[in-house]
C-alpha cells in the first residue's frame, strides 16, 4: 500500500447524517482474515466499497490454514467442502470468491471407516446401495434399521437445499417460495431426522460395532447431533458436492485472498486489532496493538465472538441475545465444538493403496490413556497425501491424526509448566508413531518427523475461544440464538451503529456458512445505504500450483526429527 493510501485510512472519512458515505466510495474495515473476513472483503469490493482486512497472523484463512516443515504441508482444516459440484448456491458462492479457480476436486467413495479394537471395520460408503449391502453383511439382524437409514439417505440425494445466497431478512417472496417448494415435499423427512438423535438411533442396533460406529461417521462423535446432518452430508458426498479441493485448506484461503486483492482489496498481516473505536455509539474505526488507528464508514468483526464483544468493544453493547450467546452458552456443555489435538507424521515413501482415506480407530482403555486430555476413546487417522498433491516432498507422504481434547487441560499445563507441556507432546508423538506401526507394520522406520498442535496452539494462532475450530454446534440452543442474530438483528449489536458481525461465531461452523456470512454482512450494508447488491463469478482459470501456497510458517524452531521430538511451543 502506498504512503498516501495508508494516510487516507488514518483520517476520519466525512459522512452524511446516519453514517452514510457522502459522494465517495464507502470505506469498510474487516477484523480477521479468515474465510468469513476474506468473503466480506470480496463482496465489499464487488459492490463499489473500499475495504481493508486486518489479520493478526501471517497467513489468510484463520482456522482454514496449514503450516510447514521441511517441505511438508500440514493441512489442518478441510475434511470435506460443501459446494464442490456445480448447480447449487454453495458452489456459486465459491465461484464468486474464486475459491475453486483452476482446481481439481478429489472425491472419495466412502465418508469414513470405523475400526474397533479387534480389527472389525465398518465402511460408510456414500452410495446408499453399496452401504446397505455392506451393513447387511455385517449384521443381518439389524436389517430393518439398516434399510431405514439407507432409504433416508436415498431421499436426501434428491434434495438440494443450500440457502446461502441471500441474508434471511432480505429474502424475497419468490426466494421463500422456492425454499418452501424444496422443504415441504420432504417436510416429514426433515422433521423426523432432525428430531432423532444419532445416539438414540445407534443404540437400537443389535451389533455392538454398529452401535459405536454410527456415532463416528463424522470421524469423531460430535455428540448431540441428530440424524439429519449425517444423511445430508453423506448424500452431498454421493452427489460429489462434498469433495476436497486441490490445495486444501490454505489453498482455499489463498485463492480467496487472490480474488480479494484482484478486486482491489488490501490485507494487512501481523496487525492485531486491540479495540474498535466508537464515537457517539457508532463504530468509526479500529486501533491496533501498536497504537495505530484506522478509520472507516463501517467495521465488520469476522473474528472470535467473545473477544469482539468483551474485548474489542469492552462489553458495552450487549443484550439478552448477545449475553446468552457470548456469555452463558460458552460455558455450557455441548454448545461448542470441542478443540482438537493434531499429530502430523511425515513419512518416507508412499502410503500404498488403502480403501479408506480416513479411519476412526476405537481405542481400548489402555490406548486411550495415552491421549492427553482426550474427551473420547478414539483416534482419527487420515492419509492426507491421498487428498491432494503438494502436501509432501517428492517420494514422501503425510498422515494426520486427531482427537477431541479438553482445552483447559492443555492451557493449564502450558501456563504452569512449559517443559512438562513439551514433554507431554513428545510422549504423545511417540505413542502415535507406535500406534501407526501396529496398524501399518514397517511405517515407524519411515517416519522422519512428527509435529504436534494442541488446543492451546489453536487459541494462540487464531484467537478462537477455547481453541474450538468450528465454534457453535448446529442443532443446539446456540444455533437458535445465532439464527436470530443473523436474521432478526441483521448481524448487528444492540445500540451500536456502523458495526457488523460475521463468521462462524455468528453464522455457526462450516466453511460455506462462514463465507455466506460475509455475503450477508455486505447485503445488509448495501440495504442500509440504499445500494443495489451485486456479485459476479471469478473468471480466473489458471491451473492451481502448490507453489501458490507461498512460504509456510513453522510452529516452532525446535528439531522434531526422530529421537529429538520437541513439538511446537
Coordinates of C-alpha atoms in Angstrom, one line a residue:
X1 CA 0.0 0.0 0.0
X2 CA 1.3 3.4 -1.0
X3 CA 2.0 6.0 1.7
X4 CA -0.9 8.3 0.6
X5 CA -3.3 5.4 0.8
X6 CA -2.0 4.5 4.2
X7 CA -2.5 8.1 5.3
X8 CA -6.1 8.1 3.9
X9 CA -7.1 5.2 6.1
X10 CA -5.7 7.1 9.1
X11 CA -8.1 10.0 8.6
X12 CA -11.7 10.0 9.5
X13 CA -13.9 9.9 6.4
X14 CA -16.6 12.5 6.1
X15 CA -20.2 11.2 6.2
X16 CA -23.7 12.3 5.8
X17 CA -26.1 12.1 8.8
X18 CA -26.5 8.5 9.9
X19 CA -23.1 7.4 8.8
X20 CA -23.9 7.1 5.1
X21 CA -20.9 7.9 2.9
X22 CA -21.1 11.3 1.2
X23 CA -20.1 11.4 -2.5
X24 CA -17.3 8.8 -2.4
X25 CA -16.7 5.1 -2.2
X26 CA -17.6 3.8 1.3
X27 CA -14.7 2.5 3.4
X28 CA -15.1 -0.8 5.3
X29 CA -12.6 -2.3 7.8
X30 CA -12.7 -6.0 8.3
X31 CA -11.2 -7.5 11.5
X32 CA -9.9 -11.0 10.8
X33 CA -8.6 -12.6 7.6
X34 CA -10.3 -16.0 7.9
X35 CA -12.7 -17.2 5.2
X36 CA -15.5 -15.0 6.5
X37 CA -13.3 -11.9 6.6
X38 CA -12.0 -12.5 3.1
X39 CA -15.5 -13.1 1.8
X40 CA -16.7 -9.9 3.4
X41 CA -13.9 -8.0 1.7
X42 CA -14.6 -9.6 -1.7
X43 CA -18.3 -8.7 -1.6
X44 CA -17.5 -5.2 -0.4
X45 CA -15.2 -4.7 -3.3
X46 CA -17.7 -6.1 -5.8
X47 CA -20.2 -3.5 -4.5
X48 CA -18.1 -0.5 -5.0
X49 CA -16.7 -0.2 -1.5
X50 CA -13.1 0.2 -0.5
X51 CA -12.1 -2.4 2.1
X52 CA -9.1 -3.4 4.2
X53 CA -8.7 -6.5 6.2
X54 CA -6.5 -6.6 9.4
X55 CA -5.2 -10.1 10.3
X56 CA -3.1 -10.9 13.4
X57 CA -1.4 -13.9 11.7
X58 CA 1.0 -14.1 8.8
X59 CA -1.4 -16.2 6.6
X60 CA -5.0 -15.9 5.5
X61 CA -7.7 -18.4 6.4
X62 CA -7.9 -18.3 10.2
X63 CA -8.6 -22.0 11.1
X64 CA -8.7 -22.8 7.4
X65 CA -4.9 -22.9 7.3
X66 CA -1.7 -25.0 7.1
X67 CA 1.8 -24.8 8.3
X68 CA 5.0 -26.4 7.0
X69 CA 8.2 -28.1 8.0
X70 CA 11.0 -29.5 5.8
X71 CA 8.9 -29.3 2.6
X72 CA 5.8 -30.9 4.2
X73 CA 2.5 -29.1 4.3
X74 CA 0.4 -29.9 7.4
X75 CA -3.1 -29.2 6.2
X76 CA -5.3 -28.5 9.2
X77 CA -8.9 -27.9 8.4
X78 CA -10.9 -29.2 5.5
X79 CA -12.1 -32.7 5.6
X80 CA -14.9 -32.2 3.1
X81 CA -16.2 -29.0 1.4
X82 CA -19.8 -28.4 0.7
X83 CA -20.3 -26.8 -2.7
X84 CA -17.8 -28.7 -4.9
X85 CA -20.4 -29.7 -7.5
X86 CA -21.9 -27.1 -10.0
X87 CA -25.5 -26.2 -9.9
X88 CA -26.2 -25.1 -6.3
X89 CA -25.9 -22.0 -4.2
X90 CA -22.9 -23.2 -2.2
X91 CA -20.9 -23.7 -5.4
X92 CA -22.0 -20.3 -6.7
X93 CA -20.5 -18.6 -3.7
X94 CA -17.2 -20.4 -4.0
X95 CA -17.1 -19.4 -7.7
X96 CA -17.8 -15.8 -6.8
X97 CA -15.0 -15.9 -4.3
X98 CA -12.6 -17.7 -6.7
X99 CA -12.1 -20.4 -4.1
X100 CA -12.1 -23.3 -6.7
X101 CA -10.4 -21.5 -9.6
X102 CA -8.2 -23.8 -11.6
X103 CA -8.5 -26.6 -9.1
X104 CA -9.3 -30.3 -9.3
X105 CA -11.5 -31.9 -6.7
X106 CA -10.8 -35.2 -5.0
X107 CA -13.9 -37.3 -4.3
X108 CA -13.9 -40.4 -2.1
X109 CA -16.4 -43.3 -2.4
X110 CA -16.8 -43.5 1.4
X111 CA -17.2 -40.9 4.1
X112 CA -15.2 -42.7 6.8
X113 CA -14.1 -46.1 8.0
X114 CA -14.6 -47.1 11.7
X115 CA -12.4 -49.9 13.1
X116 CA -12.7 -51.4 16.6
X117 CA -10.1 -52.8 18.9
X118 CA -10.4 -56.3 17.4
X119 CA -9.9 -55.0 13.8
X120 CA -13.6 -55.2 12.7
X121 CA -14.4 -52.3 10.4
X122 CA -17.5 -50.5 9.0
X123 CA -17.1 -48.7 5.7
X124 CA -19.5 -45.8 5.5
X125 CA -19.9 -45.7 1.7
X126 CA -21.7 -42.7 0.3
X127 CA -23.6 -44.8 -2.2
X128 CA -26.8 -45.9 -0.4
X129 CA -27.0 -49.3 -2.2
X130 CA -23.4 -50.2 -1.6
X131 CA -23.7 -49.0 2.1
X132 CA -26.8 -51.1 2.6
X133 CA -25.2 -54.3 1.2
X134 CA -22.1 -53.7 3.3
X135 CA -24.0 -53.1 6.6
X136 CA -26.3 -56.1 6.0
X137 CA -23.2 -58.3 5.6
X138 CA -22.0 -57.2 9.0
X139 CA -25.3 -57.6 10.8
X140 CA -28.3 -59.2 9.0
X141 CA -30.2 -59.0 12.4
X142 CA -30.2 -55.2 12.0
X143 CA -31.8 -55.3 8.5
X144 CA -34.8 -53.1 9.4
X145 CA -32.7 -50.3 10.9
X146 CA -30.1 -50.5 8.1
X147 CA -32.7 -50.3 5.4
X148 CA -34.4 -47.4 7.1
X149 CA -31.1 -45.4 7.2
X150 CA -30.2 -46.2 3.6
X151 CA -33.8 -45.4 2.4
X152 CA -33.5 -41.9 4.0
X153 CA -30.0 -41.5 2.5
X154 CA -31.5 -42.1 -1.0
X155 CA -34.2 -39.5 -0.4
X156 CA -31.6 -36.9 0.7
X157 CA -29.6 -37.5 -2.5
X158 CA -32.5 -35.9 -4.4
X159 CA -32.6 -32.7 -2.2
X160 CA -30.6 -29.6 -3.0
X161 CA -31.1 -27.1 -0.1
X162 CA -28.3 -24.5 0.3
X163 CA -29.8 -21.2 1.5
X164 CA -26.6 -19.2 1.3
X165 CA -27.2 -16.5 -1.3
X166 CA -29.5 -14.1 0.4
X167 CA -29.5 -12.9 4.0
X168 CA -32.6 -14.1 5.9
X169 CA -34.1 -10.7 6.5
X170 CA -33.7 -9.8 2.8
X171 CA -35.2 -12.8 1.1
X172 CA -37.9 -12.0 -1.4
X173 CA -41.3 -13.7 -1.5
X174 CA -40.0 -15.7 -4.6
X175 CA -37.0 -16.9 -2.7
X176 CA -39.0 -18.0 0.2
X177 CA -41.5 -19.8 -2.0
X178 CA -38.7 -21.7 -3.8
X179 CA -37.3 -22.8 -0.5
X180 CA -40.8 -24.0 0.6
X181 CA -41.1 -26.0 -2.6
X182 CA -37.9 -27.8 -1.7
X183 CA -38.8 -28.3 2.0
X184 CA -42.5 -29.1 2.0
X185 CA -42.4 -32.3 0.0
X186 CA -39.7 -33.6 2.3
X187 CA -41.1 -32.0 5.5
X188 CA -41.7 -35.2 7.4
X189 CA -38.2 -36.5 6.4
X190 CA -36.6 -33.3 7.7
X191 CA -38.7 -33.2 10.8
X192 CA -38.2 -36.9 11.7
X193 CA -34.4 -37.0 11.1
X194 CA -33.9 -33.7 12.9
X195 CA -35.8 -35.0 15.9
X196 CA -33.9 -38.3 16.1
X197 CA -30.6 -38.1 18.0
X198 CA -27.9 -40.2 16.4
X199 CA -27.1 -41.7 19.8
X200 CA -30.7 -42.9 20.2
X201 CA -30.7 -44.3 16.7
X202 CA -27.3 -46.0 17.1
X203 CA -28.3 -47.6 20.4
X204 CA -31.1 -49.5 18.6
X205 CA -28.5 -51.7 16.7
X206 CA -28.0 -55.2 17.9
X207 CA -24.5 -55.4 16.6
X208 CA -22.1 -53.7 19.1
X209 CA -19.8 -52.5 16.4
X210 CA -22.6 -50.7 14.5
X211 CA -23.8 -49.1 17.7
X212 CA -20.4 -47.5 18.2
X213 CA -19.5 -46.9 14.5
X214 CA -22.6 -44.9 13.6
X215 CA -21.6 -42.3 16.2
X216 CA -18.3 -41.7 14.3
X217 CA -19.4 -41.3 10.7
X218 CA -18.1 -37.7 11.1
X219 CA -14.7 -39.0 12.1
X220 CA -15.3 -38.3 15.8
X221 CA -18.6 -38.3 17.7
X222 CA -19.9 -34.6 17.8
X223 CA -22.4 -35.7 20.5
X224 CA -25.9 -34.3 20.4
X225 CA -26.3 -34.3 16.6
X226 CA -29.5 -35.8 15.1
X227 CA -29.6 -38.0 12.0
X228 CA -30.2 -35.2 9.6
X229 CA -26.6 -33.8 9.2
X230 CA -25.2 -37.3 8.7
X231 CA -27.6 -38.1 5.9
X232 CA -27.4 -34.6 4.4
X233 CA -23.6 -34.7 4.2
X234 CA -23.2 -38.3 3.0
X235 CA -25.8 -37.5 0.3
X236 CA -23.8 -34.4 -0.7
X237 CA -20.7 -36.5 -1.0
X238 CA -22.5 -39.1 -3.1
X239 CA -23.5 -36.2 -5.5
X240 CA -19.9 -35.2 -5.5
X241 CA -20.8 -31.9 -3.8
X242 CA -18.7 -32.6 -0.7
X243 CA -15.2 -33.1 -2.1
X244 CA -11.7 -32.0 -1.3
X245 CA -10.3 -29.1 -3.3
X246 CA -6.8 -29.2 -4.6
X247 CA -4.5 -27.1 -2.4
X248 CA -6.6 -27.9 0.7
X249 CA -7.4 -25.5 3.5
X250 CA -4.7 -22.9 2.9
X251 CA -5.1 -23.3 -0.8
X252 CA -8.8 -22.3 -0.4
X253 CA -7.9 -19.3 1.7
X254 CA -5.1 -18.3 -0.7
X255 CA -7.5 -18.4 -3.7
X256 CA -10.0 -16.2 -2.0
X257 CA -7.2 -13.8 -1.0
X258 CA -6.1 -13.7 -4.6
X259 CA -9.6 -12.9 -5.6
X260 CA -9.8 -10.2 -3.0
X261 CA -6.6 -8.4 -4.0
X262 CA -7.5 -8.7 -7.7
X263 CA -10.7 -6.8 -6.8
X264 CA -8.6 -4.1 -5.3
X265 CA -8.7 -5.0 -1.6
X266 CA -5.8 -4.9 0.9
X267 CA -4.8 -7.4 3.6
X268 CA -2.6 -6.2 6.5
X269 CA -0.9 -9.1 8.2
X270 CA 0.7 -9.1 11.6
X271 CA -1.9 -6.5 12.5
X272 CA -3.6 -7.4 15.8
X273 CA -6.7 -5.2 16.5
X274 CA -6.8 -4.2 20.1
X275 CA -10.1 -2.3 20.1
X276 CA -12.9 -0.9 18.0
X277 CA -13.1 2.9 18.0
X278 CA -16.5 4.1 18.9
X279 CA -17.9 7.7 18.9
X280 CA -21.5 8.5 20.0
X281 CA -22.4 4.8 19.8
X282 CA -21.1 4.5 16.2
X283 CA -18.0 2.4 15.2
X284 CA -15.7 4.7 13.4
X285 CA -12.5 2.5 13.1
X286 CA -10.0 0.4 14.9
X287 CA -6.9 0.7 17.0
X288 CA -4.1 -1.9 16.6
X289 CA -1.9 -3.3 19.3
X290 CA 0.8 -0.9 18.4
X291 CA -1.5 2.1 18.8
X292 CA -2.0 2.9 15.2
X293 CA -5.6 3.9 14.3
X294 CA -7.5 3.4 11.1
X295 CA -10.9 4.8 10.2
X296 CA -13.8 3.7 8.1
X297 CA -17.6 4.1 7.5
X298 CA -18.3 0.6 8.8
X299 CA -16.4 -2.1 10.7
X300 CA -17.1 -5.8 10.3
X301 CA -15.7 -8.1 13.0
X302 CA -15.1 -11.5 11.4
X303 CA -13.2 -13.0 14.4
X304 CA -13.9 -14.6 17.7
X305 CA -17.3 -13.5 19.0
X306 CA -16.4 -13.4 22.7
X307 CA -13.3 -11.4 22.0
X308 CA -15.2 -9.0 19.8
X309 CA -18.0 -8.3 22.3
X310 CA -16.0 -8.4 25.6
X311 CA -12.6 -7.1 24.5
X312 CA -12.7 -5.1 21.2
X313 CA -15.9 -3.4 22.4
X314 CA -15.3 -3.6 26.1
X315 CA -18.7 -5.3 26.8
X316 CA -20.6 -2.1 26.2
X317 CA -23.0 -3.2 23.5
X318 CA -24.9 -6.3 24.6
X319 CA -28.5 -7.5 25.1
X320 CA -30.2 -10.7 26.2
X321 CA -29.4 -12.5 23.0
X322 CA -25.8 -11.4 22.9
X323 CA -25.2 -12.2 26.6
X324 CA -26.7 -15.6 26.1
X325 CA -24.6 -16.4 23.1
X326 CA -21.2 -14.9 24.0
X327 CA -21.5 -15.4 27.8
X328 CA -23.6 -18.1 29.2
X329 CA -23.5 -20.6 26.4
X330 CA -19.8 -20.5 26.1
X331 CA -19.6 -22.5 29.4
X332 CA -22.5 -24.8 28.8
X333 CA -21.6 -28.4 27.9
X334 CA -22.4 -29.3 24.3
X335 CA -22.7 -25.7 23.0
X336 CA -19.3 -25.6 21.4
X337 CA -17.4 -28.0 19.2
X338 CA -14.5 -29.4 21.2
X339 CA -11.0 -28.4 20.5
X340 CA -8.7 -31.0 18.8
X341 CA -5.2 -32.2 19.1
X342 CA -3.4 -32.8 15.8
X343 CA -0.3 -35.0 15.2
X344 CA 1.2 -34.9 11.7
X345 CA 3.6 -37.6 10.6
X346 CA 6.0 -37.0 7.7
X347 CA 6.7 -40.4 6.0
X348 CA 9.3 -41.5 3.5
X349 CA 7.8 -43.3 0.6
X350 CA 4.2 -43.9 -0.5
X351 CA 1.4 -44.9 1.9
X352 CA 0.2 -47.6 -0.6
X353 CA -3.3 -48.5 -1.7
X354 CA -5.8 -48.1 1.1
X355 CA -9.5 -48.2 0.5
X356 CA -10.0 -45.7 3.3
X357 CA -8.6 -42.2 3.2
X358 CA -9.9 -41.7 6.8
X359 CA -10.3 -44.2 9.6
X360 CA -11.6 -43.7 13.1
X361 CA -9.9 -46.2 15.4
X362 CA -12.0 -47.1 18.5
X363 CA -9.4 -47.5 21.3
X364 CA -9.0 -49.7 24.3
X365 CA -8.8 -48.0 27.7
X366 CA -5.1 -48.7 27.7
X367 CA -4.5 -46.9 24.3
X368 CA -6.9 -44.1 25.2
X369 CA -4.9 -43.4 28.3
X370 CA -2.0 -42.3 26.0
X371 CA -4.1 -39.4 24.5
X372 CA -3.7 -36.4 26.9
X373 CA -6.9 -34.6 27.6
X374 CA -8.9 -36.9 25.4
X375 CA -12.7 -36.5 25.5
X376 CA -13.4 -39.8 23.7
X377 CA -11.8 -43.1 23.2
X378 CA -10.9 -42.8 19.5
X379 CA -8.2 -41.6 17.2
X380 CA -8.8 -40.5 13.6
X381 CA -6.0 -41.3 11.1
X382 CA -6.2 -39.6 7.7
X383 CA -3.9 -40.3 4.8
X384 CA -3.7 -36.6 3.8
X385 CA -1.4 -37.4 0.8
X386 CA -4.4 -39.1 -0.8
X387 CA -6.4 -35.9 -0.6
X388 CA -4.3 -33.6 -2.8
X389 CA -0.9 -33.2 -4.4
X390 CA 1.7 -30.9 -2.9
X391 CA 1.3 -31.9 0.7
X392 CA 4.7 -33.7 0.9
X393 CA 8.0 -33.5 -0.9
X394 CA 8.6 -35.9 -3.8
X395 CA 8.7 -39.5 -2.6
X396 CA 7.1 -38.7 0.7
X397 CA 3.7 -38.7 2.3
X398 CA 1.7 -37.1 5.2
X399 CA -0.6 -38.7 7.8
X400 CA -2.8 -36.6 10.1
X401 CA -4.0 -38.0 13.4
X402 CA -6.6 -36.1 15.5
X403 CA -8.8 -36.4 18.6
X404 CA -11.2 -34.2 20.5
X405 CA -9.4 -32.8 23.6
X406 CA -10.0 -30.6 26.6
X407 CA -8.8 -27.1 26.0
X408 CA -8.5 -26.3 29.8
X409 CA -6.1 -29.3 30.3
X410 CA -3.6 -28.0 27.7
X411 CA -3.9 -24.4 28.6
X412 CA -3.3 -25.1 32.3
X413 CA -0.3 -27.3 31.6
X414 CA 1.3 -24.8 29.2
X415 CA 0.8 -21.9 31.6
X416 CA 2.0 -23.8 34.7
X417 CA 5.0 -25.8 33.3
X418 CA 6.2 -25.2 29.7
X419 CA 8.7 -28.0 29.9
X420 CA 6.1 -30.5 31.1
X421 CA 3.9 -29.4 28.2
X422 CA 6.6 -30.1 25.7
X423 CA 7.5 -33.4 27.3
X424 CA 3.8 -34.5 27.1
X425 CA 3.8 -33.7 23.4
X426 CA 6.9 -35.8 22.9
X427 CA 5.2 -38.7 24.7
X428 CA 2.1 -38.3 22.5
X429 CA 4.2 -38.2 19.3
X430 CA 5.9 -41.4 20.4
X431 CA 2.6 -43.1 21.1
X432 CA 1.2 -42.1 17.7
X433 CA 4.3 -43.5 16.0
X434 CA 3.9 -46.8 17.8
X435 CA 0.2 -46.9 17.1
X436 CA 0.7 -46.4 13.4
X437 CA 3.3 -49.1 13.4
X438 CA 0.8 -51.5 14.9
X439 CA -1.7 -50.8 12.1
X440 CA 0.7 -50.3 9.3
X441 CA 3.8 -52.5 10.0
X442 CA 7.1 -51.1 8.9
X443 CA 5.9 -47.4 8.9
X444 CA 7.7 -46.4 12.1
X445 CA 11.1 -46.7 10.4
X446 CA 9.9 -44.4 7.6
X447 CA 8.5 -41.7 9.8
X448 CA 11.1 -38.9 9.6
X449 CA 9.3 -36.2 11.6
X450 CA 6.3 -35.6 13.9
X451 CA 4.6 -32.3 14.6
X452 CA 2.0 -31.8 17.3
X453 CA -0.5 -29.0 17.7
X454 CA -2.6 -28.7 20.8
X455 CA -5.8 -26.8 21.5
X456 CA -3.6 -24.1 23.1
X457 CA -1.9 -23.8 19.8
X458 CA -5.2 -23.2 18.0
X459 CA -6.0 -20.5 20.6
X460 CA -2.7 -18.7 20.2
X461 CA -2.8 -18.7 16.4
X462 CA -6.5 -18.0 15.7
X463 CA -7.9 -16.4 18.9
X464 CA -10.8 -18.8 18.9
X465 CA -12.5 -19.3 22.2
X466 CA -11.2 -22.4 24.0
X467 CA -9.4 -23.4 20.8
X468 CA -12.6 -24.5 19.1
X469 CA -12.2 -24.7 15.3
X470 CA -15.9 -24.9 14.5
X471 CA -17.4 -22.7 17.1
X472 CA -21.1 -23.4 17.9
X473 CA -22.7 -26.8 17.3
X474 CA -25.6 -26.9 15.0
X475 CA -28.9 -28.3 16.3
X476 CA -28.3 -26.7 19.7
X477 CA -29.7 -23.7 21.6
X478 CA -26.7 -21.7 20.2
X479 CA -28.0 -22.5 16.7
X480 CA -31.3 -20.9 17.5
X481 CA -29.8 -17.8 19.2
X482 CA -27.3 -17.3 16.3
X483 CA -30.0 -17.6 13.7
X484 CA -31.9 -14.8 15.4
X485 CA -28.8 -12.7 15.5
X486 CA -28.3 -13.2 11.7
X487 CA -31.9 -12.8 10.8
X488 CA -33.8 -10.5 13.2
X489 CA -30.7 -8.5 14.3
X490 CA -29.1 -8.4 10.9
X491 CA -25.7 -9.3 12.4
X492 CA -25.7 -6.1 14.5
X493 CA -25.2 -5.4 18.2
X494 CA -27.8 -3.5 20.3
X495 CA -27.2 0.2 20.4
X496 CA -24.1 0.2 18.1
X497 CA -24.2 1.7 14.6
X498 CA -21.6 1.3 11.9
X499 CA -20.7 -2.2 13.0
X500 CA -21.5 -5.8 11.9
X501 CA -20.5 -9.4 12.9
X502 CA -19.5 -12.1 10.5
X503 CA -18.0 -15.6 10.7
X504 CA -18.7 -18.9 12.4
X505 CA -19.3 -17.2 15.8
X506 CA -22.5 -15.7 14.4
X507 CA -23.3 -18.0 11.5
X508 CA -22.1 -21.3 13.0
X509 CA -19.3 -23.6 11.9
X510 CA -18.6 -24.9 8.4
X511 CA -16.7 -23.0 5.7
X512 CA -19.7 -22.4 3.4
X513 CA -21.6 -20.9 6.4
X514 CA -18.6 -18.7 7.2
X515 CA -18.3 -17.5 3.6
X516 CA -22.1 -16.8 3.4
X517 CA -21.9 -14.5 6.5
X518 CA -19.5 -12.3 4.6
X519 CA -22.1 -12.1 1.7
X520 CA -24.9 -11.4 4.2
X521 CA -23.0 -8.7 6.0
X522 CA -22.4 -6.8 2.7
X523 CA -26.0 -7.4 1.6
X524 CA -27.3 -5.8 4.9
X525 CA -24.9 -2.9 4.5
X526 CA -26.0 -2.3 0.9
X527 CA -29.6 -2.4 2.0
X528 CA -28.8 0.2 4.8
X529 CA -27.0 2.5 2.4
X530 CA -29.5 2.2 -0.4
X531 CA -27.1 0.5 -2.8
X532 CA -28.0 -2.4 -5.1
X533 CA -26.1 -5.6 -4.1
X534 CA -24.2 -7.3 -6.9
X535 CA -22.0 -10.4 -7.1
X536 CA -20.1 -11.9 -10.0
X537 CA -18.2 -15.1 -10.5
X538 CA -14.4 -15.1 -10.8
X539 CA -13.2 -15.6 -14.4
X540 CA -9.7 -16.7 -13.4
X541 CA -8.9 -20.2 -14.6
X542 CA -5.1 -20.5 -14.2
X543 CA -4.3 -24.1 -13.0
X544 CA -3.6 -24.4 -9.3
X545 CA 0.0 -25.0 -8.4
X546 CA 1.2 -25.9 -4.8
X547 CA 3.7 -23.0 -5.0
X548 CA 0.8 -20.6 -4.7
X549 CA 0.5 -21.6 -1.0
X550 CA 3.6 -19.3 -0.5
X551 CA 6.0 -19.5 2.3
X552 CA 4.6 -21.5 5.2
X553 CA 5.3 -20.7 8.9
X554 CA 6.7 -23.3 11.3
X555 CA 5.0 -23.6 14.7
X556 CA 8.4 -23.8 16.4
X557 CA 12.1 -23.9 15.5
X558 CA 12.9 -26.9 17.5
X559 CA 14.2 -30.0 15.7
X560 CA 11.5 -32.7 15.5
X561 CA 13.4 -35.5 13.9
X562 CA 13.2 -38.9 15.4
X563 CA 14.9 -39.2 18.7
X564 CA 14.7 -35.4 19.3
X565 CA 11.0 -34.7 19.0
X566 CA 10.1 -31.4 20.8
X567 CA 6.9 -30.3 19.1
X568 CA 5.9 -26.7 18.9
X569 CA 5.6 -24.4 21.9

